[in-house]
Amino acid sequence: MTALPLIHDQVRACTRCELARTRTRAVPGEGPADAEVMFIGEGPGFNEDQQGRPFVGQAGKLLDQLIELAGLRRQDVFITNIVKCRPPGNRDPLPNEIEACSGYLTGQLETIAPRIVVTLGRYSMARFFPGQTISRIHGHSEVIGNVTYMAMYHPAAALRQQALRQAIEADFRKLGEIIAALGEPGEAESAPKPTAQTEQLRLM
Ligand code: URA
Ligand code: SF4
């Protein structure tokens, strides 16, 4: 298995798609290598491209608040994107770019092995919930093997539309409940369910 720093070095040097030519900095993602929860956005925007870090602009500020609503702390979760380099002018990532970049996300998923994967927006949703629409499945979760997958609206969309803001807040509260109900890895099903607050401490 490839260690996370090695994957991230490969991303920073990557020229597998056209986005390499216009990026300032690649944005591999950040968070602990043993994070329990992984968030996957769309692609870096202006600020992320400048700083080489995911979700540091306006959408990132909202994501920070939402992460707290779920009883989590940003420093405990892993945050990345479906493409690691900024599409020029914040255009949507193209299918060939998503495909070219896909192996890095696969490597991150294998190495980090999160218990919960949260998709933010349509492009990351499409990888785990193919053929679905975000308006239909936002806030729904699906358990496959040991991993719970949950689709959310993109925080940037929630900044533009008040109705989506309320939906995404409710969905993140639900995420907190799901995390609390999961308990410790390997914990017996019958064990008392921890609250979001106690689970937050356990996830550290
Ligand atoms: N939007 C995204 O999808 N990803 C980021 O990292 C920032 C904004
Ligand atoms: Fe490589 Fe992904 Fe960046 Fe394209 S977006 S250059 S595949 S790291």
mmCIF file with all atom_site columns, N, CA and C in Angstrom, residues 43-87:
data_model
loop_
_atom_site.group_PDB
_atom_site.id
_atom_site.type_symbol
_atom_site.label_atom_id
_atom_site.label_alt_id
_atom_site.label_comp_id
_atom_site.label_asym_id
_atom_site.label_entity_id
_atom_site.label_seq_id
_atom_site.pdbx_PDB_ins_code
_atom_site.Cartn_x
_atom_site.Cartn_y
_atom_site.Cartn_z
_atom_site.occupancy
_atom_site.B_iso_or_equiv
_atom_site.pdbx_formal_charge
_atom_site.auth_seq_id
_atom_site.auth_comp_id
_atom_site.auth_asym_id
_atom_site.auth_atom_id
_atom_site.pdbx_PDB_model_num
ATOM 1   N N  . GLY A 1 43 ? -13.201 20.280 -6.780  1.00 0.00 ? 43 GLY A N  1
ATOM 2   C CA . GLY A 1 43 ? -11.851 20.607 -7.206  1.00 0.00 ? 43 GLY A CA 1
ATOM 3   C C  . GLY A 1 43 ? -11.448 21.908 -6.557  1.00 0.00 ? 43 GLY A C  1
ATOM 4   N N  . PRO A 1 44 ? -10.147 22.201 -6.533  1.00 0.00 ? 44 PRO A N  1
ATOM 5   C CA . PRO A 1 44 ? -9.679  23.437 -5.919  1.00 0.00 ? 44 PRO A CA 1
ATOM 6   C C  . PRO A 1 44 ? -10.260 24.664 -6.623  1.00 0.00 ? 44 PRO A C  1
ATOM 7   N N  . GLY A 1 45 ? -10.547 25.707 -5.867  1.00 0.00 ? 45 GLY A N  1
ATOM 8   C CA . GLY A 1 45 ? -10.896 27.005 -6.420  1.00 0.00 ? 45 GLY A CA 1
ATOM 9   C C  . GLY A 1 45 ? -9.696  27.937 -6.356  1.00 0.00 ? 45 GLY A C  1
ATOM 10  N N  . PHE A 1 46 ? -9.932  29.230 -6.491  1.00 0.00 ? 46 PHE A N  1
ATOM 11  C CA . PHE A 1 46 ? -8.836  30.204 -6.530  1.00 0.00 ? 46 PHE A CA 1
ATOM 12  C C  . PHE A 1 46 ? -7.944  30.117 -5.300  1.00 0.00 ? 46 PHE A C  1
ATOM 13  N N  . ASN A 1 47 ? -8.558  30.201 -4.122  1.00 0.00 ? 47 ASN A N  1
ATOM 14  C CA . ASN A 1 47 ? -7.773  30.246 -2.881  1.00 0.00 ? 47 ASN A CA 1
ATOM 15  C C  . ASN A 1 47 ? -7.023  28.941 -2.632  1.00 0.00 ? 47 ASN A C  1
ATOM 16  N N  . GLU A 1 48 ? -7.682  27.840 -2.935  1.00 0.00 ? 48 GLU A N  1
ATOM 17  C CA . GLU A 1 48 ? -7.065  26.526 -2.741  1.00 0.00 ? 48 GLU A CA 1
ATOM 18  C C  . GLU A 1 48 ? -5.847  26.369 -3.655  1.00 0.00 ? 48 GLU A C  1
ATOM 19  N N  . ASP A 1 49 ? -5.992  26.841 -4.893  1.00 0.00 ? 49 ASP A N  1
ATOM 20  C CA . ASP A 1 49 ? -4.907  26.788 -5.877  1.00 0.00 ? 49 ASP A CA 1
ATOM 21  C C  . ASP A 1 49 ? -3.710  27.646 -5.423  1.00 0.00 ? 49 ASP A C  1
ATOM 22  N N  . GLN A 1 50 ? -4.018  28.783 -4.785  1.00 0.00 ? 50 GLN A N  1
ATOM 23  C CA . GLN A 1 50 ? -2.945  29.643 -4.290  1.00 0.00 ? 50 GLN A CA 1
ATOM 24  C C  . GLN A 1 50 ? -2.211  29.004 -3.118  1.00 0.00 ? 50 GLN A C  1
ATOM 25  N N  . GLN A 1 51 ? -2.993  28.385 -2.219  1.00 0.00 ? 51 GLN A N  1
ATOM 26  C CA . GLN A 1 51 ? -2.416  27.914 -0.949  1.00 0.00 ? 51 GLN A CA 1
ATOM 27  C C  . GLN A 1 51 ? -2.013  26.441 -0.968  1.00 0.00 ? 51 GLN A C  1
ATOM 28  N N  . GLY A 1 52 ? -2.522  25.683 -1.933  1.00 0.00 ? 52 GLY A N  1
ATOM 29  C CA . GLY A 1 52 ? -2.222  24.249 -1.970  1.00 0.00 ? 52 GLY A CA 1
ATOM 30  C C  . GLY A 1 52 ? -2.969  23.461 -0.908  1.00 0.00 ? 52 GLY A C  1
ATOM 31  N N  . ARG A 1 53 ? -4.051  24.064 -0.365  1.00 0.00 ? 53 ARG A N  1
ATOM 32  C CA . ARG A 1 53 ? -4.859  23.403 0.681   1.00 0.00 ? 53 ARG A CA 1
ATOM 33  C C  . ARG A 1 53 ? -6.328  23.384 0.260   1.00 0.00 ? 53 ARG A C  1
ATOM 34  N N  . PRO A 1 54 ? -7.057  22.313 0.632   1.00 0.00 ? 54 PRO A N  1
ATOM 35  C CA . PRO A 1 54 ? -8.467  22.200 0.227   1.00 0.00 ? 54 PRO A CA 1
ATOM 36  C C  . PRO A 1 54 ? -9.387  23.063 1.090   1.00 0.00 ? 54 PRO A C  1
ATOM 37  N N  . PHE A 1 55 ? -10.436 23.546 0.494   1.00 0.00 ? 55 PHE A N  1
ATOM 38  C CA . PHE A 1 55 ? -11.527 24.232 1.213   1.00 0.00 ? 55 PHE A CA 1
ATOM 39  C C  . PHE A 1 55 ? -11.007 25.298 2.191   1.00 0.00 ? 55 PHE A C  1
ATOM 40  N N  . VAL A 1 56 ? -10.308 26.290 1.655   1.00 0.00 ? 56 VAL A N  1
ATOM 41  C CA . VAL A 1 56 ? -9.824  27.391 2.495   1.00 0.00 ? 56 VAL A CA 1
ATOM 42  C C  . VAL A 1 56 ? -10.516 28.717 2.159   1.00 0.00 ? 56 VAL A C  1
ATOM 43  N N  . GLY A 1 57 ? -11.376 28.731 1.141   1.00 0.00 ? 57 GLY A N  1
ATOM 44  C CA . GLY A 1 57 ? -12.112 29.956 0.790   1.00 0.00 ? 57 GLY A CA 1
ATOM 45  C C  . GLY A 1 57 ? -13.454 30.031 1.494   1.00 0.00 ? 57 GLY A C  1
ATOM 46  N N  . GLN A 1 58 ? -14.411 30.721 0.868   1.00 0.00 ? 58 GLN A N  1
ATOM 47  C CA . GLN A 1 58 ? -15.737 30.908 1.477   1.00 0.00 ? 58 GLN A CA 1
ATOM 48  C C  . GLN A 1 58 ? -16.454 29.576 1.703   1.00 0.00 ? 58 GLN A C  1
ATOM 49  N N  . ALA A 1 59 ? -16.412 28.701 0.688   1.00 0.00 ? 59 ALA A N  1
ATOM 50  C CA . ALA A 1 59 ? -17.050 27.390 0.838   1.00 0.00 ? 59 ALA A CA 1
ATOM 51  C C  . ALA A 1 59 ? -16.389 26.611 1.975   1.00 0.00 ? 59 ALA A C  1
ATOM 52  N N  . GLY A 1 60 ? -15.087 26.825 2.130   1.00 0.00 ? 60 GLY A N  1
ATOM 53  C CA . GLY A 1 60 ? -14.351 26.150 3.199   1.00 0.00 ? 60 GLY A CA 1
ATOM 54  C C  . GLY A 1 60 ? -14.782 26.627 4.580   1.00 0.00 ? 60 GLY A C  1
ATOM 55  N N  . LYS A 1 61 ? -15.066 27.934 4.681   1.00 0.00 ? 61 LYS A N  1
ATOM 56  C CA . LYS A 1 61 ? -15.543 28.454 5.978   1.00 0.00 ? 61 LYS A CA 1
ATOM 57  C C  . LYS A 1 61 ? -16.862 27.793 6.351   1.00 0.00 ? 61 LYS A C  1
ATOM 58  N N  . LEU A 1 62 ? -17.741 27.659 5.361   1.00 0.00 ? 62 LEU A N  1
ATOM 59  C CA . LEU A 1 62 ? -19.019 26.987 5.639   1.00 0.00 ? 62 LEU A CA 1
ATOM 60  C C  . LEU A 1 62 ? -18.777 25.515 5.979   1.00 0.00 ? 62 LEU A C  1
ATOM 61  N N  . LEU A 1 63 ? -17.868 24.872 5.242   1.00 0.00 ? 63 LEU A N  1
ATOM 62  C CA . LEU A 1 63 ? -17.586 23.460 5.535   1.00 0.00 ? 63 LEU A CA 1
ATOM 63  C C  . LEU A 1 63 ? -17.078 23.304 6.974   1.00 0.00 ? 63 LEU A C  1
ATOM 64  N N  . ASP A 1 64 ? -16.231 24.218 7.413   1.00 0.00 ? 64 ASP A N  1
ATOM 65  C CA . ASP A 1 64 ? -15.743 24.162 8.807   1.00 0.00 ? 64 ASP A CA 1
ATOM 66  C C  . ASP A 1 64 ? -16.916 24.179 9.791   1.00 0.00 ? 64 ASP A C  1
ATOM 67  N N  . GLN A 1 65 ? -17.886 25.072 9.547   1.00 0.00 ? 65 GLN A N  1
ATOM 68  C CA . GLN A 1 65 ? -19.058 25.163 10.447  1.00 0.00 ? 65 GLN A CA 1
ATOM 69  C C  . GLN A 1 65 ? -19.876 23.875 10.389  1.00 0.00 ? 65 GLN A C  1
ATOM 70  N N  . LEU A 1 66 ? -20.029 23.341 9.188   1.00 0.00 ? 66 LEU A N  1
ATOM 71  C CA . LEU A 1 66 ? -20.828 22.128 9.021   1.00 0.00 ? 66 LEU A CA 1
ATOM 72  C C  . LEU A 1 66 ? -20.163 20.937 9.714   1.00 0.00 ? 66 LEU A C  1
ATOM 73  N N  . ILE A 1 67 ? -18.838 20.870 9.611   1.00 0.00 ? 67 ILE A N  1
ATOM 74  C CA . ILE A 1 67 ? -18.086 19.791 10.262  1.00 0.00 ? 67 ILE A CA 1
ATOM 75  C C  . ILE A 1 67 ? -18.337 19.846 11.779  1.00 0.00 ? 67 ILE A C  1
ATOM 76  N N  . GLU A 1 68 ? -18.371 21.061 12.312  1.00 0.00 ? 68 GLU A N  1
ATOM 77  C CA . GLU A 1 68 ? -18.659 21.210 13.751  1.00 0.00 ? 68 GLU A CA 1
ATOM 78  C C  . GLU A 1 68 ? -20.092 20.815 14.083  1.00 0.00 ? 68 GLU A C  1
ATOM 79  N N  . LEU A 1 69 ? -21.022 21.148 13.173  1.00 0.00 ? 69 LEU A N  1
ATOM 80  C CA . LEU A 1 69 ? -22.424 20.747 13.385  1.00 0.00 ? 69 LEU A CA 1
ATOM 81  C C  . LEU A 1 69 ? -22.548 19.224 13.521  1.00 0.00 ? 69 LEU A C  1
ATOM 82  N N  . ALA A 1 70 ? -21.667 18.513 12.830  1.00 0.00 ? 70 ALA A N  1
ATOM 83  C CA . ALA A 1 70 ? -21.682 17.043 12.888  1.00 0.00 ? 70 ALA A CA 1
ATOM 84  C C  . ALA A 1 70 ? -20.932 16.525 14.115  1.00 0.00 ? 70 ALA A C  1
ATOM 85  N N  . GLY A 1 71 ? -20.456 17.446 14.959  1.00 0.00 ? 71 GLY A N  1
ATOM 86  C CA . GLY A 1 71 ? -19.740 17.030 16.173  1.00 0.00 ? 71 GLY A CA 1
ATOM 87  C C  . GLY A 1 71 ? -18.293 16.652 15.916  1.00 0.00 ? 71 GLY A C  1
ATOM 88  N N  . LEU A 1 72 ? -17.766 17.089 14.768  1.00 0.00 ? 72 LEU A N  1
ATOM 89  C CA . LEU A 1 72 ? -16.390 16.754 14.400  1.00 0.00 ? 72 LEU A CA 1
ATOM 90  C C  . LEU A 1 72 ? -15.513 18.002 14.475  1.00 0.00 ? 72 LEU A C  1
ATOM 91  N N  . ARG A 1 73 ? -14.200 17.784 14.368  1.00 0.00 ? 73 ARG A N  1
ATOM 92  C CA . ARG A 1 73 ? -13.265 18.908 14.254  1.00 0.00 ? 73 ARG A CA 1
ATOM 93  C C  . ARG A 1 73 ? -12.492 18.764 12.949  1.00 0.00 ? 73 ARG A C  1
ATOM 94  N N  . ARG A 1 74 ? -12.266 19.880 12.286  1.00 0.00 ? 74 ARG A N  1
ATOM 95  C CA . ARG A 1 74 ? -11.589 19.822 10.980  1.00 0.00 ? 74 ARG A CA 1
ATOM 96  C C  . ARG A 1 74 ? -10.258 19.088 11.061  1.00 0.00 ? 74 ARG A C  1
ATOM 97  N N  . GLN A 1 75 ? -9.538  19.288 12.138  1.00 0.00 ? 75 GLN A N  1
ATOM 98  C CA . GLN A 1 75 ? -8.212  18.669 12.230  1.00 0.00 ? 75 GLN A CA 1
ATOM 99  C C  . GLN A 1 75 ? -8.267  17.142 12.334  1.00 0.00 ? 75 GLN A C  1
ATOM 100 N N  . ASP A 1 76 ? -9.444  16.597 12.604  1.00 0.00 ? 76 ASP A N  1
ATOM 101 C CA . ASP A 1 76 ? -9.571  15.141 12.753  1.00 0.00 ? 76 ASP A CA 1
ATOM 102 C C  . ASP A 1 76 ? -10.068 14.443 11.491  1.00 0.00 ? 76 ASP A C  1
ATOM 103 N N  . VAL A 1 77 ? -10.509 15.210 10.507  1.00 0.00 ? 77 VAL A N  1
ATOM 104 C CA . VAL A 1 77 ? -11.086 14.595 9.308   1.00 0.00 ? 77 VAL A CA 1
ATOM 105 C C  . VAL A 1 77 ? -10.147 14.798 8.116   1.00 0.00 ? 77 VAL A C  1
ATOM 106 N N  . PHE A 1 78 ? -10.323 13.980 7.096   1.00 0.00 ? 78 PHE A N  1
ATOM 107 C CA . PHE A 1 78 ? -9.525  14.140 5.882   1.00 0.00 ? 78 PHE A CA 1
ATOM 108 C C  . PHE A 1 78 ? -10.392 14.820 4.821   1.00 0.00 ? 78 PHE A C  1
ATOM 109 N N  . ILE A 1 79 ? -9.825  15.826 4.160   1.00 0.00 ? 79 ILE A N  1
ATOM 110 C CA . ILE A 1 79 ? -10.576 16.589 3.162   1.00 0.00 ? 79 ILE A CA 1
ATOM 111 C C  . ILE A 1 79 ? -9.802  16.589 1.852   1.00 0.00 ? 79 ILE A C  1
ATOM 112 N N  . THR A 1 80 ? -10.469 16.188 0.776   1.00 0.00 ? 80 THR A N  1
ATOM 113 C CA . THR A 1 80 ? -9.821  16.214 -0.536  1.00 0.00 ? 80 THR A CA 1
ATOM 114 C C  . THR A 1 80 ? -10.860 16.500 -1.611  1.00 0.00 ? 80 THR A C  1
ATOM 115 N N  . ASN A 1 81 ? -10.453 16.361 -2.852  1.00 0.00 ? 81 ASN A N  1
ATOM 116 C CA . ASN A 1 81 ? -11.327 16.665 -3.992  1.00 0.00 ? 81 ASN A CA 1
ATOM 117 C C  . ASN A 1 81 ? -11.228 15.583 -5.048  1.00 0.00 ? 81 ASN A C  1
ATOM 118 N N  . ILE A 1 82 ? -12.181 15.600 -5.961  1.00 0.00 ? 82 ILE A N  1
ATOM 119 C CA . ILE A 1 82 ? -12.232 14.609 -7.025  1.00 0.00 ? 82 ILE A CA 1
ATOM 120 C C  . ILE A 1 82 ? -11.135 14.889 -8.065  1.00 0.00 ? 82 ILE A C  1
ATOM 121 N N  . VAL A 1 83 ? -10.855 16.166 -8.353  1.00 0.00 ? 83 VAL A N  1
ATOM 122 C CA . VAL A 1 83 ? -9.637  16.533 -9.088  1.00 0.00 ? 83 VAL A CA 1
ATOM 123 C C  . VAL A 1 83 ? -8.770  17.403 -8.179  1.00 0.00 ? 83 VAL A C  1
ATOM 124 N N  . LYS A 1 84 ? -7.459  17.184 -8.272  1.00 0.00 ? 84 LYS A N  1
ATOM 125 C CA . LYS A 1 84 ? -6.535  17.798 -7.320  1.00 0.00 ? 84 LYS A CA 1
ATOM 126 C C  . LYS A 1 84 ? -5.982  19.130 -7.816  1.00 0.00 ? 84 LYS A C  1
ATOM 127 N N  . CYS A 1 85 ? -6.277  19.509 -9.052  1.00 0.00 ? 85 CYS A N  1
ATOM 128 C CA . CYS A 1 85 ? -5.796  20.781 -9.586  1.00 0.00 ? 85 CYS A CA 1
ATOM 129 C C  . CYS A 1 85 ? -6.992  21.627 -10.034 1.00 0.00 ? 85 CYS A C  1
ATOM 130 N N  . ARG A 1 86 ? -6.833  22.957 -9.942  1.00 0.00 ? 86 ARG A N  1
ATOM 131 C CA . ARG A 1 86 ? -7.954  23.862 -10.206 1.00 0.00 ? 86 ARG A CA 1
ATOM 132 C C  . ARG A 1 86 ? -8.333  23.908 -11.679 1.00 0.00 ? 86 ARG A C  1
ATOM 133 N N  . PRO A 1 87 ? -9.604  23.635 -11.986 1.00 0.00 ? 87 PRO A N  1
ATOM 134 C CA . PRO A 1 87 ? -10.063 23.890 -13.352 1.00 0.00 ? 87 PRO A CA 1
ATOM 135 C C  . PRO A 1 87 ? -10.095 25.405 -13.592 1.00 0.00 ? 87 PRO A C  1
#
